[in-house]
Coordinates of C-alpha atoms and ligand atoms in Angstrom, one line a residue:
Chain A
X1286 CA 2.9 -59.3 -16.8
X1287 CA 5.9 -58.0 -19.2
X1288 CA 8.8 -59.9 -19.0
X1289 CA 11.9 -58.3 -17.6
X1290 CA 14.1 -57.1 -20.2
X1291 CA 16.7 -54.6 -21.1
X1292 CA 14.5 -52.5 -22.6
X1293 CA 13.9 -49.4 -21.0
X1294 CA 11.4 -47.0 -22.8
X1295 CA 12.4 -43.6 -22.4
X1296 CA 14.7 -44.4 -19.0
X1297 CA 11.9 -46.7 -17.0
X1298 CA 12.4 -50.5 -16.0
X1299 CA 9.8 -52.7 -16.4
X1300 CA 9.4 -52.7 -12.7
X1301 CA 9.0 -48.7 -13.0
X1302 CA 6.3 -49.2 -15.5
X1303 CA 4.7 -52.2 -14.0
X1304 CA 4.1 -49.7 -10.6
X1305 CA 3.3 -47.1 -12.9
X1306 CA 0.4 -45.7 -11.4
X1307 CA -0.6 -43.6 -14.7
X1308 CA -1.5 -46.6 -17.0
X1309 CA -5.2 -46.5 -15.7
X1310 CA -5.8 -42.9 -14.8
X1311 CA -4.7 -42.6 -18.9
X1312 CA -6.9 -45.0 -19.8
X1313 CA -9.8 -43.3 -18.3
X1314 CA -8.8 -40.1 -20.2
X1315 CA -9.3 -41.9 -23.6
X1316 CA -12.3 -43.5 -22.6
X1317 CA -13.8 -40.1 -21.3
X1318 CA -17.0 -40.3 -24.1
X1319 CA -17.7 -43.6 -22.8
X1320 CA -17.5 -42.8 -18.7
X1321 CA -19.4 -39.3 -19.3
X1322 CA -22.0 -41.8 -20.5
X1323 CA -21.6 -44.0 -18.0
X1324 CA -21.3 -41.3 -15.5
X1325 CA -24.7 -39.8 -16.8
X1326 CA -26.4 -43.2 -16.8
X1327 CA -25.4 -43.7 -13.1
X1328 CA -26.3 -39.9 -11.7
X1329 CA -29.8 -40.6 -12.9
X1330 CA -30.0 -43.9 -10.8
X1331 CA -28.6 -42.2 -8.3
X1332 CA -30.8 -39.2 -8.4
X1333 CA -34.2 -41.8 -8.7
X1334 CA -33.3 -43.5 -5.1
X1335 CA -33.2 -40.0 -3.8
X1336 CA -36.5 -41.0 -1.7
X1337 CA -34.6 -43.8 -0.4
X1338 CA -31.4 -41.8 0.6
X1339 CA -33.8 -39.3 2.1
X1340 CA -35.7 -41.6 4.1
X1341 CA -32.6 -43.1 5.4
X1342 CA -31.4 -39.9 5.9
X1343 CA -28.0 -38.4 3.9
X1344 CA -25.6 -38.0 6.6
X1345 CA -26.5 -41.8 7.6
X1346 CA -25.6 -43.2 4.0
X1347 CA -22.3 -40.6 3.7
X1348 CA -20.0 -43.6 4.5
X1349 CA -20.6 -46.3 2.9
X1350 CA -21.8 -44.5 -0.8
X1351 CA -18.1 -42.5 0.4
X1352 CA -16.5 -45.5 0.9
X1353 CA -18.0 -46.9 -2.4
X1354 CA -16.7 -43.9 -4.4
X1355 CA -13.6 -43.8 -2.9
X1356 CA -12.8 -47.2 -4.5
X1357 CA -13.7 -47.0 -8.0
X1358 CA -12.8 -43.0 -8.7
X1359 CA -9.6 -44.0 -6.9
X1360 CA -8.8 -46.9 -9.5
X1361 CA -10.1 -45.3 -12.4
X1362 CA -8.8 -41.6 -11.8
X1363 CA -6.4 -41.5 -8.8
X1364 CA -9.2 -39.5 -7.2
X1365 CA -8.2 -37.5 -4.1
X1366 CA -11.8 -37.7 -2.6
X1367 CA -11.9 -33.8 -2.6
X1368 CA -15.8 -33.9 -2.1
X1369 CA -16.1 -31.5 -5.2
X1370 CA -15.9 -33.8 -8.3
X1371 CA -14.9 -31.8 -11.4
X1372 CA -14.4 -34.9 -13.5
X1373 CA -17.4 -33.9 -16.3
X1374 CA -15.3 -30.5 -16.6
X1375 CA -11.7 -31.7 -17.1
X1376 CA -11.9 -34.6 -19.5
X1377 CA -12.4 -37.0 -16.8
X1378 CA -8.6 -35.8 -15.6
X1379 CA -8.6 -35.9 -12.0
X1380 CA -7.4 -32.1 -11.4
X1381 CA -6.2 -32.8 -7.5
X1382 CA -3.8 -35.6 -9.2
X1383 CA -2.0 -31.8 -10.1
X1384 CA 1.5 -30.9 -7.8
X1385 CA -0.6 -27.0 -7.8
X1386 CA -4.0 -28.9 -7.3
X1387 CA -5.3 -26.5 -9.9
X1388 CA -9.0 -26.8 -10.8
X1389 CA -9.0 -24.1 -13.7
X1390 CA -6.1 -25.4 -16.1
X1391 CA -2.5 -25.7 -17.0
X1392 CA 0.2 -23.6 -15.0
X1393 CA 2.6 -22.6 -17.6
X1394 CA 5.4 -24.6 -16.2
X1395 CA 4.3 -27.7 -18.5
X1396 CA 7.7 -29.4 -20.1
X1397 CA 7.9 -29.8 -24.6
X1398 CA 7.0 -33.2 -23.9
X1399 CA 3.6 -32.7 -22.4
X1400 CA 4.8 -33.8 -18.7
X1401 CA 4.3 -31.8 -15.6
X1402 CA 6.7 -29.1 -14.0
X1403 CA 7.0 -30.9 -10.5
X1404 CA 6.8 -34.3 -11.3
X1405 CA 9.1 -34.5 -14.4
X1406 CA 7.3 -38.3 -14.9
X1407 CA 4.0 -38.1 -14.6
X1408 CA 2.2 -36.8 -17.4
X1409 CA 0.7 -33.0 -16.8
X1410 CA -3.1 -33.7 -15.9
X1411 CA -4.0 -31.0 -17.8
X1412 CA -2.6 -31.6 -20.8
X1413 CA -4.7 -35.0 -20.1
X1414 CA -7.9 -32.9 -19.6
X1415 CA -7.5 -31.0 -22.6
X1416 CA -7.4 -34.5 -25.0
X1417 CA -10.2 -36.2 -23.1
X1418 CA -12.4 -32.7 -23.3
X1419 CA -12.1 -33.3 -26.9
X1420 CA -13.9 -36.4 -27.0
X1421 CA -16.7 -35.7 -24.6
X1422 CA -20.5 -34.0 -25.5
X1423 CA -19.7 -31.3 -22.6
X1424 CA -16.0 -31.0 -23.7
X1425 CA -16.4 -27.4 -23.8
X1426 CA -17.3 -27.2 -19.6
X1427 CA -13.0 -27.3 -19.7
X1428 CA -13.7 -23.4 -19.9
X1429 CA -16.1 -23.2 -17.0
X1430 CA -14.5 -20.7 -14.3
X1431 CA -13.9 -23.1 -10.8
X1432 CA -15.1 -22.1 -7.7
X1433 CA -12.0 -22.3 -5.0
X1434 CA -12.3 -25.8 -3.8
X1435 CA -14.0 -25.4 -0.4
X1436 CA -11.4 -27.2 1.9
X1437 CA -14.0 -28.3 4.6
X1438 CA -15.9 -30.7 1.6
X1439 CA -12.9 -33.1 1.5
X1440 CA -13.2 -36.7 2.2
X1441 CA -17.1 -36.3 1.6
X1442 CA -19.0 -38.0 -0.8
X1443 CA -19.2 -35.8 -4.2
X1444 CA -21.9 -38.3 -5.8
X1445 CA -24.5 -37.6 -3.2
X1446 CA -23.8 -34.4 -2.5
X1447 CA -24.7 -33.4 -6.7
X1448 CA -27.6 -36.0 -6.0
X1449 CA -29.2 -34.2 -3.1
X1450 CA -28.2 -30.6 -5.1
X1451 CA -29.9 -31.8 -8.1
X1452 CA -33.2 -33.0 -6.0
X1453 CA -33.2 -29.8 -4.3
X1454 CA -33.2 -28.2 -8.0
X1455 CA -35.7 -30.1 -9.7
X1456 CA -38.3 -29.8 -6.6
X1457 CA -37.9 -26.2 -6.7
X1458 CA -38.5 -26.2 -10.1
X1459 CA -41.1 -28.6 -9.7
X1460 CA -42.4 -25.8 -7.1
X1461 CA -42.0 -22.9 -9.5
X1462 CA -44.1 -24.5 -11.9
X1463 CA -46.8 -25.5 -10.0
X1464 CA -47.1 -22.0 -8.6
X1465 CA -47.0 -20.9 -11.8
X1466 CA -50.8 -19.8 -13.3
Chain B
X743 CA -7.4 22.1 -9.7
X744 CA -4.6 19.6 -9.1
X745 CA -2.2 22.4 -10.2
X746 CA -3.4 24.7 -7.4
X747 CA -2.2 21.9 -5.3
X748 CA 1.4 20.9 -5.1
X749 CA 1.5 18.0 -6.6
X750 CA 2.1 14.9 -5.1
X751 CA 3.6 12.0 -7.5
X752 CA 2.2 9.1 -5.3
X753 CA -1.3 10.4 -5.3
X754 CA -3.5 8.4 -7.5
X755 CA -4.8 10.0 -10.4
X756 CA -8.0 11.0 -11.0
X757 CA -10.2 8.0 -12.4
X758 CA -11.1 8.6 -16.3
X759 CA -14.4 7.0 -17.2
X760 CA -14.8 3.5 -18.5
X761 CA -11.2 3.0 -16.6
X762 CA -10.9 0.7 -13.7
X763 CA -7.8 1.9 -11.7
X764 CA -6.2 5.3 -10.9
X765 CA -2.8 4.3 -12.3
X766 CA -0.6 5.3 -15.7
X767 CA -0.2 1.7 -17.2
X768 CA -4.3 1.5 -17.8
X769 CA -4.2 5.1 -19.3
X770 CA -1.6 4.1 -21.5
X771 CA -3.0 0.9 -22.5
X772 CA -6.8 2.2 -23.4
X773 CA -4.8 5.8 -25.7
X774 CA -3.8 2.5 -27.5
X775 CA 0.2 3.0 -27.0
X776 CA 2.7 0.3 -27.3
X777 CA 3.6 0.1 -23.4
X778 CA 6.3 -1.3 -21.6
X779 CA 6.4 -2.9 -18.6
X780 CA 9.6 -4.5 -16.9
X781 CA 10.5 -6.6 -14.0
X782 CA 12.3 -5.3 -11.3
X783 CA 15.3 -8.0 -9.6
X784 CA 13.8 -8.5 -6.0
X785 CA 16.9 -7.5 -3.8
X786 CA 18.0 -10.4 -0.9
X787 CA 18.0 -7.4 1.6
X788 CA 15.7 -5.2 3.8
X789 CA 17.9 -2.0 2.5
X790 CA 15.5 0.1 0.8
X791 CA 18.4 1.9 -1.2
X792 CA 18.9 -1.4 -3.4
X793 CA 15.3 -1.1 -4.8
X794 CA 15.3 2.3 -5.2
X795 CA 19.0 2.0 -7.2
X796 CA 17.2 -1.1 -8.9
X797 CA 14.2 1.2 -9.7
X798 CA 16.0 4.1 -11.0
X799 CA 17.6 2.2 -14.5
X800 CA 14.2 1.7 -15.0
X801 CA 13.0 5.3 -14.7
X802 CA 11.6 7.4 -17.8
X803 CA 11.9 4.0 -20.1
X804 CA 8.6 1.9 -19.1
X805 CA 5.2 2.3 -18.4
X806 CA 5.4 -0.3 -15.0
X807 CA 7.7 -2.4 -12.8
X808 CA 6.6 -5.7 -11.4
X809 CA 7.4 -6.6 -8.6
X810 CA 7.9 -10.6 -8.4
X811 CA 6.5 -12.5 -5.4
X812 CA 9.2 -15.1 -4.7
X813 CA 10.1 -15.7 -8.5
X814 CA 11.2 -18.9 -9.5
X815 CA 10.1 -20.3 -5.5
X816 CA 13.0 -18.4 -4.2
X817 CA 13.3 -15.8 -1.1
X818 CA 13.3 -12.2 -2.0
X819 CA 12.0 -9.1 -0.7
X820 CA 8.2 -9.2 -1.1
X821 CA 6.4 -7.5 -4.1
X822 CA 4.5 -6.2 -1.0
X823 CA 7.5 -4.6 0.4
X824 CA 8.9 -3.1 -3.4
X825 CA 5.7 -2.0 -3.9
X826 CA 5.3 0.2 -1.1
X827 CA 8.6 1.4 -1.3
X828 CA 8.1 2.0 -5.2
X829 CA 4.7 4.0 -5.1
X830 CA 5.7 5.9 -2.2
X831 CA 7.8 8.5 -5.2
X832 CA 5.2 7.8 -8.0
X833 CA 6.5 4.8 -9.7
X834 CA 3.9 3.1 -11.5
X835 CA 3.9 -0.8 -10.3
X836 CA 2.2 -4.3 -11.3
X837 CA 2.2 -5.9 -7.7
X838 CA 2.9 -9.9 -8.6
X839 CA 0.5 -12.2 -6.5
X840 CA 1.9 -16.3 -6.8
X841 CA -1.1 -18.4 -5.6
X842 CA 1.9 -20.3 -4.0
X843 CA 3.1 -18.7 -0.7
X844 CA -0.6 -17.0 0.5
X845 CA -4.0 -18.9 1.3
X846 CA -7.3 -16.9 0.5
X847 CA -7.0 -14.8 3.8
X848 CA -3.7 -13.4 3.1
X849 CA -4.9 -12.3 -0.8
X850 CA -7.1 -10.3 0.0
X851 CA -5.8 -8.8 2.3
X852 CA -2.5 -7.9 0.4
X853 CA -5.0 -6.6 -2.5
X854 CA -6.7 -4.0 -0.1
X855 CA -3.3 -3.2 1.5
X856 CA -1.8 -3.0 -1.7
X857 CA -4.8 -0.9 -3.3
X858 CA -4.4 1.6 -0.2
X859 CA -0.7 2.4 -0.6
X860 CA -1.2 3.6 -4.0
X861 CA -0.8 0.2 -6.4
X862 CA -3.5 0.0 -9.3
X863 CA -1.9 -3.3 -11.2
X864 CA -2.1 -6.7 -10.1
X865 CA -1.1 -9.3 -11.8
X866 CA -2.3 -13.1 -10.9
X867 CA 0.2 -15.7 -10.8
X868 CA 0.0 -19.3 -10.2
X869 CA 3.8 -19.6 -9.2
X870 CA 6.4 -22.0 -9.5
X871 CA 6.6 -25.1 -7.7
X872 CA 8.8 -25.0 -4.2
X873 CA 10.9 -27.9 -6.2
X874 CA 12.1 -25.1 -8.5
X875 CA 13.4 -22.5 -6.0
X876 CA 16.0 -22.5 -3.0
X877 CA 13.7 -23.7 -0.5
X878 CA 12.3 -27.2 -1.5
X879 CA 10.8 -28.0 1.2
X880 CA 7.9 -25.6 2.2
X881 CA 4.8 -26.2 2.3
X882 CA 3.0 -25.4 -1.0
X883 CA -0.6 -23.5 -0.6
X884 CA -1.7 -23.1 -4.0
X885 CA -5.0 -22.6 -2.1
X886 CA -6.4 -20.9 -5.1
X887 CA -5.5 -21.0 -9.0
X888 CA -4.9 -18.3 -11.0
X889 CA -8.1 -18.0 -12.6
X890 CA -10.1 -18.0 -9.3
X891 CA -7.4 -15.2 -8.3
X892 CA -8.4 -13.5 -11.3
X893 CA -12.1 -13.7 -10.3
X894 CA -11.2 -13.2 -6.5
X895 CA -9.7 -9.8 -7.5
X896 CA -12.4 -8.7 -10.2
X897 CA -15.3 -9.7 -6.9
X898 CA -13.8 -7.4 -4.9
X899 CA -13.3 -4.4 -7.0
X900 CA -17.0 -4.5 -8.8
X901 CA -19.1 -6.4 -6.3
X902 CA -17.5 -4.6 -3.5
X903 CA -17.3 -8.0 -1.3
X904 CA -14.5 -10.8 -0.4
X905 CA -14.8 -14.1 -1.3
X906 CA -16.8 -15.3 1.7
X907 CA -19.6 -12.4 1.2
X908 CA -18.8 -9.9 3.5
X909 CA -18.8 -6.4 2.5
X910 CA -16.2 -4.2 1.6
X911 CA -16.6 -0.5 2.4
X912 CA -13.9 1.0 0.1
X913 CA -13.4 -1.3 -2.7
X914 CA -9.8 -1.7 -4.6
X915 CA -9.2 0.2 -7.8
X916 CA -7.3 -1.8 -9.4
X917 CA -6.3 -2.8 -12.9
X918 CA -5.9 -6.9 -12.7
X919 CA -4.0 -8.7 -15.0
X920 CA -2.5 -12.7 -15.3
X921 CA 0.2 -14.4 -17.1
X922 CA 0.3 -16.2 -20.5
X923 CA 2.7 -18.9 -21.7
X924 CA 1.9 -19.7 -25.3
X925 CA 5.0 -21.8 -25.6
X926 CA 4.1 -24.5 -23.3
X927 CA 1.8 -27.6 -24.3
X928 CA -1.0 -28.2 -24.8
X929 CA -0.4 -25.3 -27.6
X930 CA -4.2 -25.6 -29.4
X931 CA -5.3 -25.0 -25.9
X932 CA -3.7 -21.9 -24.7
X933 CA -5.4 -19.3 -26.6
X934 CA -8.4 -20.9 -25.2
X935 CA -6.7 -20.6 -21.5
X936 CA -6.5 -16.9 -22.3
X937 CA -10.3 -16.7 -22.9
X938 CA -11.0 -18.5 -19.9
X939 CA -9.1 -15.7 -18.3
X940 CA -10.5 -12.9 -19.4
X941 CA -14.0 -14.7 -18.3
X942 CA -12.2 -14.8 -15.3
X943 CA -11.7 -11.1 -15.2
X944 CA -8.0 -10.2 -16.7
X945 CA -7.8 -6.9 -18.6
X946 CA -4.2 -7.2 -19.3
X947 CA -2.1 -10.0 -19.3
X948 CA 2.3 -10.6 -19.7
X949 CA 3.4 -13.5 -21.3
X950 CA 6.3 -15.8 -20.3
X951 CA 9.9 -15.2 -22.7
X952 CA 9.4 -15.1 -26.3
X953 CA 12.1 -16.6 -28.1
X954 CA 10.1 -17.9 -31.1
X955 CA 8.3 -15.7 -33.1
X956 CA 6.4 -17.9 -35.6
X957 CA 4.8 -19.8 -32.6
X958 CA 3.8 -16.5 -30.8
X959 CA 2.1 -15.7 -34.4
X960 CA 0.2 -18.9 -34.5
X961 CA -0.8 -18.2 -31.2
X962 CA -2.1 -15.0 -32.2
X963 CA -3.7 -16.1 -35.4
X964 CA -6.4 -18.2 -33.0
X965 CA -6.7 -15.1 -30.6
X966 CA -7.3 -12.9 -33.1
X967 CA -10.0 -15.2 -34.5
X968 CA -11.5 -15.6 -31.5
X969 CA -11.5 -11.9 -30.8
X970 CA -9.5 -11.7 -27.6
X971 CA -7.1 -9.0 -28.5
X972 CA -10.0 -6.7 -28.3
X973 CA -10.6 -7.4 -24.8
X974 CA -7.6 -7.7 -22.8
X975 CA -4.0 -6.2 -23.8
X976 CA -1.9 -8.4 -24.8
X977 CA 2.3 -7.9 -23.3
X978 CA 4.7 -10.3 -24.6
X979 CA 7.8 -11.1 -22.4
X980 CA 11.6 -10.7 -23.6
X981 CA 14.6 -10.7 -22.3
X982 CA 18.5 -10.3 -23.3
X983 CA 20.2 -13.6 -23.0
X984 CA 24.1 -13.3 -21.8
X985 CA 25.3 -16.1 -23.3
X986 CA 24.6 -19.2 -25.3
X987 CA 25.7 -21.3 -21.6
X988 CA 23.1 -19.3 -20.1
X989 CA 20.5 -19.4 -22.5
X990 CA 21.0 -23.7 -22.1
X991 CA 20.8 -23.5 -18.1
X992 CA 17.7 -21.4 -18.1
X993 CA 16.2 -23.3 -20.9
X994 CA 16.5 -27.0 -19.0
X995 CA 16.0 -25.0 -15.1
X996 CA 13.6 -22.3 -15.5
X997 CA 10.1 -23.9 -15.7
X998 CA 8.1 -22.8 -19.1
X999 CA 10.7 -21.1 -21.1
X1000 CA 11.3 -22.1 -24.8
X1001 CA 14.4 -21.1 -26.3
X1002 CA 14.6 -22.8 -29.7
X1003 CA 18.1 -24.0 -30.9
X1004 CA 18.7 -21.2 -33.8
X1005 CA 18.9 -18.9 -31.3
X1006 CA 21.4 -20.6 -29.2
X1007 CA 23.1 -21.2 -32.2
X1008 CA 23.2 -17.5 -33.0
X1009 CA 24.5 -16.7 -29.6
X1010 CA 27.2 -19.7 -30.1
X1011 CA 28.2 -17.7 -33.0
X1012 CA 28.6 -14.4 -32.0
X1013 CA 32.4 -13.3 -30.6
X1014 CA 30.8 -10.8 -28.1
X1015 CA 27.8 -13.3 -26.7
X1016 CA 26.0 -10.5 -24.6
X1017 CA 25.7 -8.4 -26.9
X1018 CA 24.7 -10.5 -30.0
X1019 CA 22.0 -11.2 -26.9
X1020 CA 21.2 -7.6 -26.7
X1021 CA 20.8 -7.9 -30.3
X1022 CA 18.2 -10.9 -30.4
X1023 CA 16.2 -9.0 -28.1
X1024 CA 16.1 -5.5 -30.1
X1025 CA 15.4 -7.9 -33.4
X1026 CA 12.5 -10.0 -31.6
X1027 CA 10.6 -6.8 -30.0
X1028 CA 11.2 -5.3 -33.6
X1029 CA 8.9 -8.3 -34.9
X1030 CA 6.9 -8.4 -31.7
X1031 CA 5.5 -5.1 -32.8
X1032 CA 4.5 -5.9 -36.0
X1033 CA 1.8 -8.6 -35.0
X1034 CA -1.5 -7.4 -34.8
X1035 CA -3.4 -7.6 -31.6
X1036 CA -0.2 -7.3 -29.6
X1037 CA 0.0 -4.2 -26.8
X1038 CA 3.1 -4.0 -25.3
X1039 CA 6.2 -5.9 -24.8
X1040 CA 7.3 -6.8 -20.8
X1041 CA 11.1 -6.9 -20.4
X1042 CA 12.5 -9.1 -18.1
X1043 CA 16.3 -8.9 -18.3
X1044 CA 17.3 -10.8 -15.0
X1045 CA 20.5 -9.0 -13.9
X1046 CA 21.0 -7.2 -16.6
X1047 CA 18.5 -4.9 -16.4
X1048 CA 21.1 -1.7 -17.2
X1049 CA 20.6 -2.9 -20.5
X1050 CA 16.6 -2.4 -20.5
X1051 CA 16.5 1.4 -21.4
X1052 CA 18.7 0.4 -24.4
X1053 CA 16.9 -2.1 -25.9
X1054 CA 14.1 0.5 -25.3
X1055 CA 15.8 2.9 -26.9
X1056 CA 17.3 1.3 -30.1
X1057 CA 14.4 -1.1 -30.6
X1058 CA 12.0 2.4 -31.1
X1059 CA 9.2 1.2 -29.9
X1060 CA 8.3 4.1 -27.8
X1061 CA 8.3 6.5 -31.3
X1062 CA 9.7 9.3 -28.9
X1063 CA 7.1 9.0 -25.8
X1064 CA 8.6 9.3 -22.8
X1065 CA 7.2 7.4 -20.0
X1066 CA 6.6 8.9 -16.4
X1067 CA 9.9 9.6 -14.2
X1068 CA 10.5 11.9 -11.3
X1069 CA 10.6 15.9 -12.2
X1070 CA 7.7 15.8 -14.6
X1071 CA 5.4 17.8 -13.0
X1072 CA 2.3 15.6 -13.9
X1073 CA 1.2 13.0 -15.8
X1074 CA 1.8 14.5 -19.5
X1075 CA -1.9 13.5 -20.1
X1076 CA -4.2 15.2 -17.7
X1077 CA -2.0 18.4 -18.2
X1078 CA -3.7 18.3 -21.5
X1079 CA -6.6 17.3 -20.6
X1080 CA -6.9 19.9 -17.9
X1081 CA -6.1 22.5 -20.5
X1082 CA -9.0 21.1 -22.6
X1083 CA -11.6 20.9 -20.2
X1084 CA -10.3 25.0 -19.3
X1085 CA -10.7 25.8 -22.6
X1086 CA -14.4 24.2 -23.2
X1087 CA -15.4 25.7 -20.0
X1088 CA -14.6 29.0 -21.2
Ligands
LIG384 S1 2.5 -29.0 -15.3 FE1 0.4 -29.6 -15.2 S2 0.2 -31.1 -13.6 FE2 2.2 -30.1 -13.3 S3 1.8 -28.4 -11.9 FE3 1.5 -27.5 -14.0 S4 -0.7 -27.8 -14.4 FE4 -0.2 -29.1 -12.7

């Protein structure tokens, strides 16, 4: 815990900066090689129970693996559980943490020091996004073109939604090649 | 033929090939001219004398008018409204779209509506946050962004079909464009934003105020490298500044606009402040012109906009063309055209 001083960096107390609720959320964005790994690593597991989820059926393990994911993306990323997870695309910058909630990149309302338009404190997530993009293998997914979010997704459970999707894919691959001569 | 008919100035023009709208500002971009485009004041009033009086400064100097959709979060008429009553005489106009104020539903709608009454520019806007404007507390949308805008608008016009997949008979013909701000962090990204863009679907895009030259040249150097000046024009925004006072208010209020101290300084100087202004922006355009890659300039002179068709003027930058205004009979270009096509025929 810091001790209380006079020392105010750039106009916040010590109690501002001890509530500061950015300290982990940057974190995250300079450790985005190591939770695109991570997050790889973990899909995969996720993606071999996929027999098990099945057999218990999806929409019967929705909320507790929601409830998991909820916790930890919401420490490590602020995440706003919008059911669509972007996080490999943005430099592991939760985009929803934006005022605009854009999911495609800066507005052009971002201040000389890097901080955002609406929230004069808080640094602009995108400006985030770009420096943890730089680090990751898939950096270069910041210039994939996003969707609209799809506002009845929110609150659901991103992880097993990309698991199921990616099951669905490989068995029809899986399919297509059998079929094939 | 269209001279056997009386010619109607709101009609749409007949569609060149390889073009994607019926409108002057494409024609003018693709013969490769420097084009101007400027933004029209949004009157606080449902009299549709103030836009036309608004409109008419404007006349016979520039190659478009925007009209802004709740600039800077505040209340206005709605680019909607200015654009009906614009295109209604023949004026050519970029219809603003702010991702702010409309959800999904109401886009494309507007686009359609818009396309019907004669508008062939829109250009896709994120907006400015409420916080910025007169009316802090509404309810921000920001349902979309302005790239999926971008790629909204470019769905419906080539795949003939909204957003959700339903079909539209009679799709828009429209010319789409967004917005640029290479003066706003994070710099080494923004060329990058404008490629994303153009994947996105923008054919022409207007930057925010240029106030500092050798940054816009940086950020040219990279677009050039990367080839984007070749497929989307490029306008860069500039504006008079009255005074050094106002130059500091808009600076620290005005979300996204750099105004670097020399210039402030220069205003500081000057005895007569507006017009050393008037000056800065003749000089700026001057230098706008010579980078390479660079379209058009778009002149946004907030309340001062008397001033626009001087700058035109003594900047040169139209090398004598004279842009489209009421009385010429038709569009300078397919006169001649029509008289070539006459005199291949025969
Ligand atoms: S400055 Fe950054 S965080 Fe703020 S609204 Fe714009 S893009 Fe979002």
């Amino acid at each position: 815990m810091p001790r209380i001083t006079a020392y105010e960096p750039a106009g916040a107390g010590p109690v501002r900066r001890l509530r500061s609720p950015f300290t982990i959320r940057q974190w995250s964005v300079r450790h985005a090689r190591f939770l695109e790994r991570l997050y790889t690593f973990f899909a995969d597991i996720l993606l071999g129970l996929h027999p098990l989820w099945r057999a218990l059926g999806y929409g019967r393990v929705e909320r507790p693996v929601k409830s998991v994911e909820q916790v930890v993306k919401g420490f490590l990323f602020d995440c706003r559980m919008c059911g669509q997870c972007v996080l490999s695309d943005t430099g592991m910058s939760c985009p929803m943490n934006c005022p605009k909630g854009l999911r495609n990149g800066p507005c052009g309302g971002v201040r000389a020091n890097g901080n955002c338009e609406v929230e004069p404190d808080m640094p602009c997530v995108w400006v985030e996004a770009w420096s943890g993009s730089r680090q990751m293998a898939g950096g270069d997914h910041i210039q994939n073109v996003q969707p609209p979010l799809r506002q009845s997704l929110r609150g659901t459970s991103s992880w097993l939604r990309a698991t199921a999707e990616r099951a669905a894919r490989e068995e029809a691959a899986r399919a297509g090649g059998a079929d094939a001569p | 033929m269209s001279r056997i008919v009386p010619y109607d100035p709101s009609a749409p023009l007949p569609r060149k090939p390889g073009h994607t709208s019926r409108g002057r500002l494409e024609r003018v971009l693709r013969r490769g001219e420097f084009a101007v485009t400027a933004e029209l004041n949004p009157p606080d009033s449902a009299d549709p004398e103030d836009v036309y009086e608004r409109a008419a400064v404007f006349e016979g100097w520039v190659d478009g008018i925007n009209a802004t959709d709740g600039s800077g979060a505040n209340c206005h008429m709605s680019s909607m409204g200015i654009c009906a009553l614009l295109s209604r005489i023949g004026f050519a106009t970029v219809m603003q779209i702010s991702c702010r104020d409309h959800n999904r539903i109401a886009i494309q709608g507007n686009v359609l509506g818009g396309a019907a009454m004669g508008v062939a520019n829109f250009l896709c806007l994120t907006g400015d946050g409420v916080q910025a404007g007169d009316q802090p507390d509404a309810k921000p949308v920001f349902d979309l962004d302005s790239i999926s805008l971008l790629n909204t608008l470019r769905t419906m016009r080539d795949e003939s079909r909204f957003l959700s997949g339903r079909k539209i008979t009679t799709p828009p013909q429209i010319f789409i464009g967004g917005a640029i701000n290479p003066f706003a962090p994070p710099y080494d990204y923004r060329p990058l934003r404008l490629a994303k863009k153009i994947a996105a679907g923008a054919q022409f895009v207007q930057s925010q105020y240029c106030y500092d030259i050798p940054m816009l040249e940086r950020y040219m150097d990279r677009v050039r490298d990367l080839g984007l000046h070749r497929q989307c024009y490029i306008l860069i925004g500039v504006g008079p500044l009255a005074s050094a006072r106002a130059a500091r208010w808009i600076r620290s209020n005005v979300p996204g606009v750099h105004i670097p101290d020399p210039i402030i300084e220069r205003l500081e100087g000057a005895t007569d402040q507006k017009r050393e202004g008037k000056r800065i922006c003749i000089d700026l355009i001057q230098q706008i012109r010579e980078i390479e890659g660079i379209a058009g300039v778009h002149m946004m002179a907030y309340r001062q906009e008397e001033l626009v068709a001087e700058i035109v003027h003594d900047s040169g930058i139209l090398k004598g063309r004279q842009p489209w205004h009421r009385g010429m009979d038709t569009d300078p270009e397919t006169a001649l055209e029509e008289v070539l096509e006459e005199v291949q025929s025969t």
